[in-house]
Amino acid sequence: MHDPLWMRAILAVHVAAGASAFVLAPLALMTAKGGKAHRRWGKIYFWAMAVVAVTAIVMSIYRPVLFLGLVAIFSFYSAFVGYRVLGQKAAYKGEKTATTLDWFVAGFTFVTSALLAFFGAAKPALVQNLGIPAMVFGGIGMWIAGNTAWAFTHRPKEKMFWWYAHLAGMLGSYIAAWTAFSVVTIGPLLHGAWWVWVVPTGIGVPAIVLTRAYYHRKFTPKAKSNVQATA
């Protein structure tokens, strides 16, 4: 049975937004951080990922594919955190910057991610028998949402905390985009092998850790030497 026209239209929008995100993320990364071009491409990328998430949820309800919908929620939340933290720099000064929206989205993402992990462990049939990917992504989603909520009530120890959160959030959402692309294009050739879902995460997470470490060294003031030169 063929999908109705409206469903095919949503799929087309989903694919177009996803393809745009693949191009926009490198553009944002290659431009000067904080510059007009970086902000412009980054903002368009964020909204492209929002469209990807919304269309994915709609399609997951129609099919229905619970796994797709739950993964779409936590995937977009990564970009949401990376985007919102740019307006929360004052948290370093002890100011409360989290809004009701931030708390609601964090709580919603944590609950849906917990459901994803639970279904993966106890009822994999509900998530298309992708038990291991469901547990992996559910765990990541809970960690992101929980860590973000914890940060709302604790003053950051580093002035550039927002940079690290922005970097991790945006790159994390890009990993999710690559995951979806790999599953759609490579997955069928490998008979739906579950590890296709995990490979982008296995590559992307270490990349985020290494990039964060690089900028941490860059932003950390060098200790002044107490050793005086002798005549």
PDB file of C-alpha atoms in Angstrom:
ATOM      1  CA  MET A   1       0.000   0.000   0.000  1.00  0.00           C
ATOM      2  CA  HIS A   2       1.348   3.407  -0.975  1.00  0.00           C
ATOM      3  CA  ASP A   3       1.613   6.239   1.489  1.00  0.00           C
ATOM      4  CA  PRO A   4      -0.882   9.097   1.068  1.00  0.00           C
ATOM      5  CA  LEU A   5       0.285  12.283  -0.618  1.00  0.00           C
ATOM      6  CA  TRP A   6       0.569  14.214   2.648  1.00  0.00           C
ATOM      7  CA  MET A   7       2.851  11.526   4.070  1.00  0.00           C
ATOM      8  CA  ARG A   8       5.084  11.607   1.012  1.00  0.00           C
ATOM      9  CA  ALA A   9       5.211  15.395   1.302  1.00  0.00           C
ATOM     10  CA  ILE A  10       6.334  15.130   4.936  1.00  0.00           C
ATOM     11  CA  LEU A  11       8.973  12.595   3.943  1.00  0.00           C
ATOM     12  CA  ALA A  12      10.244  14.974   1.249  1.00  0.00           C
ATOM     13  CA  VAL A  13      10.477  17.817   3.779  1.00  0.00           C
ATOM     14  CA  HIS A  14      12.245  15.481   6.207  1.00  0.00           C
ATOM     15  CA  VAL A  15      14.831  14.450   3.619  1.00  0.00           C
ATOM     16  CA  ALA A  16      15.368  18.045   2.447  1.00  0.00           C
ATOM     17  CA  ALA A  17      15.871  19.312   6.005  1.00  0.00           C
ATOM     18  CA  GLY A  18      18.236  16.436   6.787  1.00  0.00           C
ATOM     19  CA  ALA A  19      20.274  17.038   3.648  1.00  0.00           C
ATOM     20  CA  SER A  20      20.468  20.742   4.504  1.00  0.00           C
ATOM     21  CA  ALA A  21      21.737  19.913   7.981  1.00  0.00           C
ATOM     22  CA  PHE A  22      24.562  17.826   6.501  1.00  0.00           C
ATOM     23  CA  VAL A  23      25.760  20.858   4.552  1.00  0.00           C
ATOM     24  CA  LEU A  24      25.060  23.539   7.143  1.00  0.00           C
ATOM     25  CA  ALA A  25      26.955  21.954  10.037  1.00  0.00           C
ATOM     26  CA  PRO A  26      30.333  21.950   8.222  1.00  0.00           C
ATOM     27  CA  LEU A  27      29.694  25.520   7.067  1.00  0.00           C
ATOM     28  CA  ALA A  28      29.176  26.612  10.670  1.00  0.00           C
ATOM     29  CA  LEU A  29      32.257  24.698  11.814  1.00  0.00           C
ATOM     30  CA  MET A  30      34.504  26.180   9.129  1.00  0.00           C
ATOM     31  CA  THR A  31      33.555  29.806   9.781  1.00  0.00           C
ATOM     32  CA  ALA A  32      35.008  31.990  12.523  1.00  0.00           C
ATOM     33  CA  LYS A  33      33.405  31.079  15.836  1.00  0.00           C
ATOM     34  CA  GLY A  34      31.157  33.883  17.048  1.00  0.00           C
ATOM     35  CA  GLY A  35      31.175  35.631  13.680  1.00  0.00           C
ATOM     36  CA  LYS A  36      28.094  36.570  11.673  1.00  0.00           C
ATOM     37  CA  ALA A  37      28.497  33.676   9.235  1.00  0.00           C
ATOM     38  CA  HIS A  38      28.900  31.156  12.056  1.00  0.00           C
ATOM     39  CA  ARG A  39      25.807  32.421  13.842  1.00  0.00           C
ATOM     40  CA  ARG A  40      23.794  32.498  10.624  1.00  0.00           C
ATOM     41  CA  TRP A  41      24.660  28.962   9.518  1.00  0.00           C
ATOM     42  CA  GLY A  42      24.343  27.657  13.042  1.00  0.00           C
ATOM     43  CA  LYS A  43      20.875  29.115  13.478  1.00  0.00           C
ATOM     44  CA  ILE A  44      19.667  27.727  10.146  1.00  0.00           C
ATOM     45  CA  TYR A  45      21.153  24.348  11.081  1.00  0.00           C
ATOM     46  CA  PHE A  46      19.253  24.384  14.373  1.00  0.00           C
ATOM     47  CA  TRP A  47      15.925  25.003  12.655  1.00  0.00           C
ATOM     48  CA  ALA A  48      16.705  22.388  10.012  1.00  0.00           C
ATOM     49  CA  MET A  49      17.203  19.862  12.811  1.00  0.00           C
ATOM     50  CA  ALA A  50      13.934  20.999  14.367  1.00  0.00           C
ATOM     51  CA  VAL A  51      12.143  20.240  11.102  1.00  0.00           C
ATOM     52  CA  VAL A  52      13.879  16.852  10.929  1.00  0.00           C
ATOM     53  CA  ALA A  53      12.694  15.993  14.443  1.00  0.00           C
ATOM     54  CA  VAL A  54       9.083  17.128  13.945  1.00  0.00           C
ATOM     55  CA  THR A  55       8.684  15.316  10.630  1.00  0.00           C
ATOM     56  CA  ALA A  56      10.313  12.185  12.083  1.00  0.00           C
ATOM     57  CA  ILE A  57       7.848  12.168  14.978  1.00  0.00           C
ATOM     58  CA  VAL A  58       4.888  12.589  12.609  1.00  0.00           C
ATOM     59  CA  MET A  59       6.101   9.722  10.431  1.00  0.00           C
ATOM     60  CA  SER A  60       6.774   7.527  13.458  1.00  0.00           C
ATOM     61  CA  ILE A  61       3.174   7.992  14.620  1.00  0.00           C
ATOM     62  CA  TYR A  62       1.731   7.232  11.198  1.00  0.00           C
ATOM     63  CA  ARG A  63       3.778   4.086  10.483  1.00  0.00           C
ATOM     64  CA  PRO A  64       3.944   3.534  13.568  1.00  0.00           C
ATOM     65  CA  VAL A  65       7.637   3.294  14.466  1.00  0.00           C
ATOM     66  CA  LEU A  66       8.071   4.060  18.164  1.00  0.00           C
ATOM     67  CA  PHE A  67      11.848   3.801  18.012  1.00  0.00           C
ATOM     68  CA  LEU A  68      12.091   6.530  15.378  1.00  0.00           C
ATOM     69  CA  GLY A  69       9.904   8.932  17.350  1.00  0.00           C
ATOM     70  CA  LEU A  70      11.719   8.479  20.672  1.00  0.00           C
ATOM     71  CA  VAL A  71      15.149   8.813  19.080  1.00  0.00           C
ATOM     72  CA  ALA A  72      14.030  11.966  17.235  1.00  0.00           C
ATOM     73  CA  ILE A  73      13.115  13.599  20.556  1.00  0.00           C
ATOM     74  CA  PHE A  74      16.461  13.124  22.255  1.00  0.00           C
ATOM     75  CA  SER A  75      18.379  13.859  19.037  1.00  0.00           C
ATOM     76  CA  PHE A  76      16.767  17.261  18.686  1.00  0.00           C
ATOM     77  CA  TYR A  77      17.227  17.951  22.389  1.00  0.00           C
ATOM     78  CA  SER A  78      20.976  17.819  21.858  1.00  0.00           C
ATOM     79  CA  ALA A  79      20.712  20.680  19.351  1.00  0.00           C
ATOM     80  CA  PHE A  80      18.209  22.460  21.613  1.00  0.00           C
ATOM     81  CA  VAL A  81      20.678  22.460  24.511  1.00  0.00           C
ATOM     82  CA  GLY A  82      23.510  23.623  22.265  1.00  0.00           C
ATOM     83  CA  TYR A  83      21.378  26.495  21.003  1.00  0.00           C
ATOM     84  CA  ARG A  84      19.783  27.587  24.290  1.00  0.00           C
ATOM     85  CA  VAL A  85      23.035  27.658  26.246  1.00  0.00           C
ATOM     86  CA  LEU A  86      24.218  30.615  24.152  1.00  0.00           C
ATOM     87  CA  GLY A  87      21.698  32.730  26.036  1.00  0.00           C
ATOM     88  CA  GLN A  88      22.630  31.321  29.436  1.00  0.00           C
ATOM     89  CA  LYS A  89      26.176  32.614  29.813  1.00  0.00           C
ATOM     90  CA  ALA A  90      25.191  34.632  32.896  1.00  0.00           C
ATOM     91  CA  ALA A  91      24.852  31.371  34.837  1.00  0.00           C
ATOM     92  CA  TYR A  92      28.588  31.655  35.519  1.00  0.00           C
ATOM     93  CA  LYS A  93      27.815  34.771  37.574  1.00  0.00           C
ATOM     94  CA  GLY A  94      25.287  32.858  39.631  1.00  0.00           C
ATOM     95  CA  GLU A  95      22.214  34.107  37.805  1.00  0.00           C
ATOM     96  CA  LYS A  96      19.264  31.796  37.167  1.00  0.00           C
ATOM     97  CA  THR A  97      19.032  31.531  33.401  1.00  0.00           C
ATOM     98  CA  ALA A  98      16.896  28.409  32.916  1.00  0.00           C
ATOM     99  CA  THR A  99      13.281  29.093  31.975  1.00  0.00           C
ATOM    100  CA  THR A 100      10.154  27.000  32.381  1.00  0.00           C
ATOM    101  CA  LEU A 101      10.624  25.888  28.780  1.00  0.00           C
ATOM    102  CA  ASP A 102      14.143  24.621  29.539  1.00  0.00           C
ATOM    103  CA  TRP A 103      12.934  22.621  32.541  1.00  0.00           C
ATOM    104  CA  PHE A 104       9.950  21.177  30.687  1.00  0.00           C
ATOM    105  CA  VAL A 105      11.954  20.078  27.651  1.00  0.00           C
ATOM    106  CA  ALA A 106      14.665  18.556  29.861  1.00  0.00           C
ATOM    107  CA  GLY A 107      12.100  16.604  31.873  1.00  0.00           C
ATOM    108  CA  PHE A 108      10.217  15.472  28.786  1.00  0.00           C
ATOM    109  CA  THR A 109      13.420  14.306  27.112  1.00  0.00           C
ATOM    110  CA  PHE A 110      14.540  12.428  30.228  1.00  0.00           C
ATOM    111  CA  VAL A 111      11.226  10.571  30.493  1.00  0.00           C
ATOM    112  CA  THR A 112      11.057   9.652  26.800  1.00  0.00           C
ATOM    113  CA  SER A 113      14.706   8.554  26.842  1.00  0.00           C
ATOM    114  CA  ALA A 114      14.041   6.408  29.905  1.00  0.00           C
ATOM    115  CA  LEU A 115      11.129   4.791  28.070  1.00  0.00           C
ATOM    116  CA  LEU A 116      13.374   4.152  25.072  1.00  0.00           C
ATOM    117  CA  ALA A 117      15.983   2.443  27.268  1.00  0.00           C
ATOM    118  CA  PHE A 118      13.318   0.448  29.127  1.00  0.00           C
ATOM    119  CA  PHE A 119      11.662  -0.791  25.959  1.00  0.00           C
ATOM    120  CA  GLY A 120      15.050  -1.731  24.542  1.00  0.00           C
ATOM    121  CA  ALA A 121      15.841  -3.839  27.615  1.00  0.00           C
ATOM    122  CA  ALA A 122      12.428  -5.289  28.482  1.00  0.00           C
ATOM    123  CA  LYS A 123      10.236  -5.058  25.383  1.00  0.00           C
ATOM    124  CA  PRO A 124      12.441  -4.763  22.282  1.00  0.00           C
ATOM    125  CA  ALA A 125       9.527  -5.683  20.018  1.00  0.00           C
ATOM    126  CA  LEU A 126       8.030  -2.249  20.762  1.00  0.00           C
ATOM    127  CA  VAL A 127      11.132  -0.563  19.354  1.00  0.00           C
ATOM    128  CA  GLN A 128      11.428  -2.628  16.185  1.00  0.00           C
ATOM    129  CA  ASN A 129      13.656  -5.207  17.942  1.00  0.00           C
ATOM    130  CA  LEU A 130      16.477  -2.680  18.128  1.00  0.00           C
ATOM    131  CA  GLY A 131      17.116  -3.420  21.778  1.00  0.00           C
ATOM    132  CA  ILE A 132      20.796  -2.486  21.976  1.00  0.00           C
ATOM    133  CA  PRO A 133      20.513   0.798  20.015  1.00  0.00           C
ATOM    134  CA  ALA A 134      17.443   1.695  22.103  1.00  0.00           C
ATOM    135  CA  MET A 135      19.358   1.180  25.337  1.00  0.00           C
ATOM    136  CA  VAL A 136      22.382   3.098  24.043  1.00  0.00           C
ATOM    137  CA  PHE A 137      20.392   6.088  22.782  1.00  0.00           C
ATOM    138  CA  GLY A 138      18.062   6.012  25.771  1.00  0.00           C
ATOM    139  CA  GLY A 139      21.040   6.127  28.113  1.00  0.00           C
ATOM    140  CA  ILE A 140      22.612   9.001  26.183  1.00  0.00           C
ATOM    141  CA  GLY A 141      19.330  10.911  26.200  1.00  0.00           C
ATOM    142  CA  MET A 142      18.912  10.492  29.955  1.00  0.00           C
ATOM    143  CA  TRP A 143      22.504  11.583  30.529  1.00  0.00           C
ATOM    144  CA  ILE A 144      22.134  14.721  28.401  1.00  0.00           C
ATOM    145  CA  ALA A 145      18.799  15.725  29.956  1.00  0.00           C
ATOM    146  CA  GLY A 146      19.876  14.880  33.506  1.00  0.00           C
ATOM    147  CA  ASN A 147      23.211  16.659  33.199  1.00  0.00           C
ATOM    148  CA  THR A 148      21.524  19.735  31.734  1.00  0.00           C
ATOM    149  CA  ALA A 149      18.904  19.841  34.507  1.00  0.00           C
ATOM    150  CA  TRP A 150      21.652  19.504  37.123  1.00  0.00           C
ATOM    151  CA  ALA A 151      23.455  22.457  35.552  1.00  0.00           C
ATOM    152  CA  PHE A 152      20.325  24.580  35.964  1.00  0.00           C
ATOM    153  CA  THR A 153      20.740  24.471  39.753  1.00  0.00           C
ATOM    154  CA  HIS A 154      24.527  24.549  40.022  1.00  0.00           C
ATOM    155  CA  ARG A 155      26.758  27.458  39.150  1.00  0.00           C
ATOM    156  CA  PRO A 156      29.244  26.511  36.393  1.00  0.00           C
ATOM    157  CA  LYS A 157      32.832  26.215  37.548  1.00  0.00           C
ATOM    158  CA  GLU A 158      34.260  27.358  34.233  1.00  0.00           C
ATOM    159  CA  LYS A 159      33.577  30.679  32.546  1.00  0.00           C
ATOM    160  CA  MET A 160      33.501  29.032  29.113  1.00  0.00           C
ATOM    161  CA  PHE A 161      31.048  26.317  30.164  1.00  0.00           C
ATOM    162  CA  TRP A 162      28.616  27.537  27.532  1.00  0.00           C
ATOM    163  CA  TRP A 163      31.183  26.961  24.775  1.00  0.00           C
ATOM    164  CA  TYR A 164      31.630  23.322  25.741  1.00  0.00           C
ATOM    165  CA  ALA A 165      27.870  22.761  26.028  1.00  0.00           C
ATOM    166  CA  HIS A 166      27.261  24.445  22.673  1.00  0.00           C
ATOM    167  CA  LEU A 167      29.967  22.363  21.019  1.00  0.00           C
ATOM    168  CA  ALA A 168      28.745  19.060  22.471  1.00  0.00           C
ATOM    169  CA  GLY A 169      25.093  19.808  21.759  1.00  0.00           C
ATOM    170  CA  MET A 170      25.503  20.772  18.140  1.00  0.00           C
ATOM    171  CA  LEU A 171      27.982  18.030  17.311  1.00  0.00           C
ATOM    172  CA  GLY A 172      25.808  15.518  19.154  1.00  0.00           C
ATOM    173  CA  SER A 173      22.830  16.390  16.997  1.00  0.00           C
ATOM    174  CA  TYR A 174      25.021  16.060  13.913  1.00  0.00           C
ATOM    175  CA  ILE A 175      25.975  12.554  15.018  1.00  0.00           C
ATOM    176  CA  ALA A 176      22.266  11.764  15.245  1.00  0.00           C
ATOM    177  CA  ALA A 177      21.777  13.017  11.684  1.00  0.00           C
ATOM    178  CA  TRP A 178      24.585  10.794  10.445  1.00  0.00           C
ATOM    179  CA  THR A 179      23.096   7.872  12.331  1.00  0.00           C
ATOM    180  CA  ALA A 180      19.756   8.268  10.565  1.00  0.00           C
ATOM    181  CA  PHE A 181      21.497   8.613   7.201  1.00  0.00           C
ATOM    182  CA  SER A 182      23.585   5.480   7.803  1.00  0.00           C
ATOM    183  CA  VAL A 183      20.571   3.427   8.800  1.00  0.00           C
ATOM    184  CA  VAL A 184      18.541   4.488   5.753  1.00  0.00           C
ATOM    185  CA  THR A 185      21.310   4.078   3.176  1.00  0.00           C
ATOM    186  CA  ILE A 186      23.647   1.419   4.577  1.00  0.00           C
ATOM    187  CA  GLY A 187      21.306  -0.485   6.894  1.00  0.00           C
ATOM    188  CA  PRO A 188      19.291  -2.224   4.150  1.00  0.00           C
ATOM    189  CA  LEU A 189      22.510  -3.441   2.513  1.00  0.00           C
ATOM    190  CA  LEU A 190      23.501  -5.077   5.798  1.00  0.00           C
ATOM    191  CA  HIS A 191      20.064  -6.573   6.463  1.00  0.00           C
ATOM    192  CA  GLY A 192      19.269  -4.095   9.224  1.00  0.00           C
ATOM    193  CA  ALA A 193      22.329  -4.869  11.366  1.00  0.00           C
ATOM    194  CA  TRP A 194      21.889  -3.167  14.739  1.00  0.00           C
ATOM    195  CA  TRP A 195      25.495  -1.981  14.944  1.00  0.00           C
ATOM    196  CA  VAL A 196      24.888   0.456  12.062  1.00  0.00           C
ATOM    197  CA  TRP A 197      22.964   2.551  14.599  1.00  0.00           C
ATOM    198  CA  VAL A 198      25.904   2.690  16.984  1.00  0.00           C
ATOM    199  CA  VAL A 199      28.918   3.285  14.702  1.00  0.00           C
ATOM    200  CA  PRO A 200      28.369   7.074  14.241  1.00  0.00           C
ATOM    201  CA  THR A 201      28.107   7.451  18.018  1.00  0.00           C
ATOM    202  CA  GLY A 202      31.244   5.373  18.530  1.00  0.00           C
ATOM    203  CA  ILE A 203      33.139   7.691  16.180  1.00  0.00           C
ATOM    204  CA  GLY A 204      31.468  10.984  17.082  1.00  0.00           C
ATOM    205  CA  VAL A 205      31.632  10.857  20.875  1.00  0.00           C
ATOM    206  CA  PRO A 206      35.440  10.476  21.017  1.00  0.00           C
ATOM    207  CA  ALA A 207      35.659  13.335  18.497  1.00  0.00           C
ATOM    208  CA  ILE A 208      33.595  15.542  20.816  1.00  0.00           C
ATOM    209  CA  VAL A 209      35.769  14.580  23.793  1.00  0.00           C
ATOM    210  CA  LEU A 210      38.992  15.369  21.927  1.00  0.00           C
ATOM    211  CA  THR A 211      37.639  18.669  20.565  1.00  0.00           C
ATOM    212  CA  ARG A 212      36.467  19.702  24.027  1.00  0.00           C
ATOM    213  CA  ALA A 213      39.891  18.860  25.448  1.00  0.00           C
ATOM    214  CA  TYR A 214      41.539  21.004  22.765  1.00  0.00           C
ATOM    215  CA  TYR A 215      39.438  24.045  23.601  1.00  0.00           C
ATOM    216  CA  HIS A 216      39.798  23.425  27.322  1.00  0.00           C
ATOM    217  CA  ARG A 217      43.563  23.708  26.958  1.00  0.00           C
ATOM    218  CA  LYS A 218      43.104  26.774  24.778  1.00  0.00           C
ATOM    219  CA  PHE A 219      40.833  28.592  27.240  1.00  0.00           C
ATOM    220  CA  THR A 220      42.647  27.595  30.438  1.00  0.00           C
ATOM    221  CA  PRO A 221      45.019  30.379  31.534  1.00  0.00           C
ATOM    222  CA  LYS A 222      48.615  29.250  31.662  1.00  0.00           C
ATOM    223  CA  ALA A 223      50.078  29.301  35.125  1.00  0.00           C
ATOM    224  CA  LYS A 224      52.711  31.949  35.585  1.00  0.00           C
ATOM    225  CA  SER A 225      56.073  30.591  36.435  1.00  0.00           C
ATOM    226  CA  ASN A 226      57.340  31.459  39.895  1.00  0.00           C
ATOM    227  CA  VAL A 227      60.869  30.666  38.910  1.00  0.00           C
ATOM    228  CA  GLN A 228      62.893  33.818  38.456  1.00  0.00           C
ATOM    229  CA  ALA A 229      65.688  33.921  35.967  1.00  0.00           C
ATOM    230  CA  THR A 230      69.098  34.121  37.582  1.00  0.00           C
ATOM    231  CA  ALA A 231      71.662  36.591  36.475  1.00  0.00           C
TER     232      ALA A 231
END
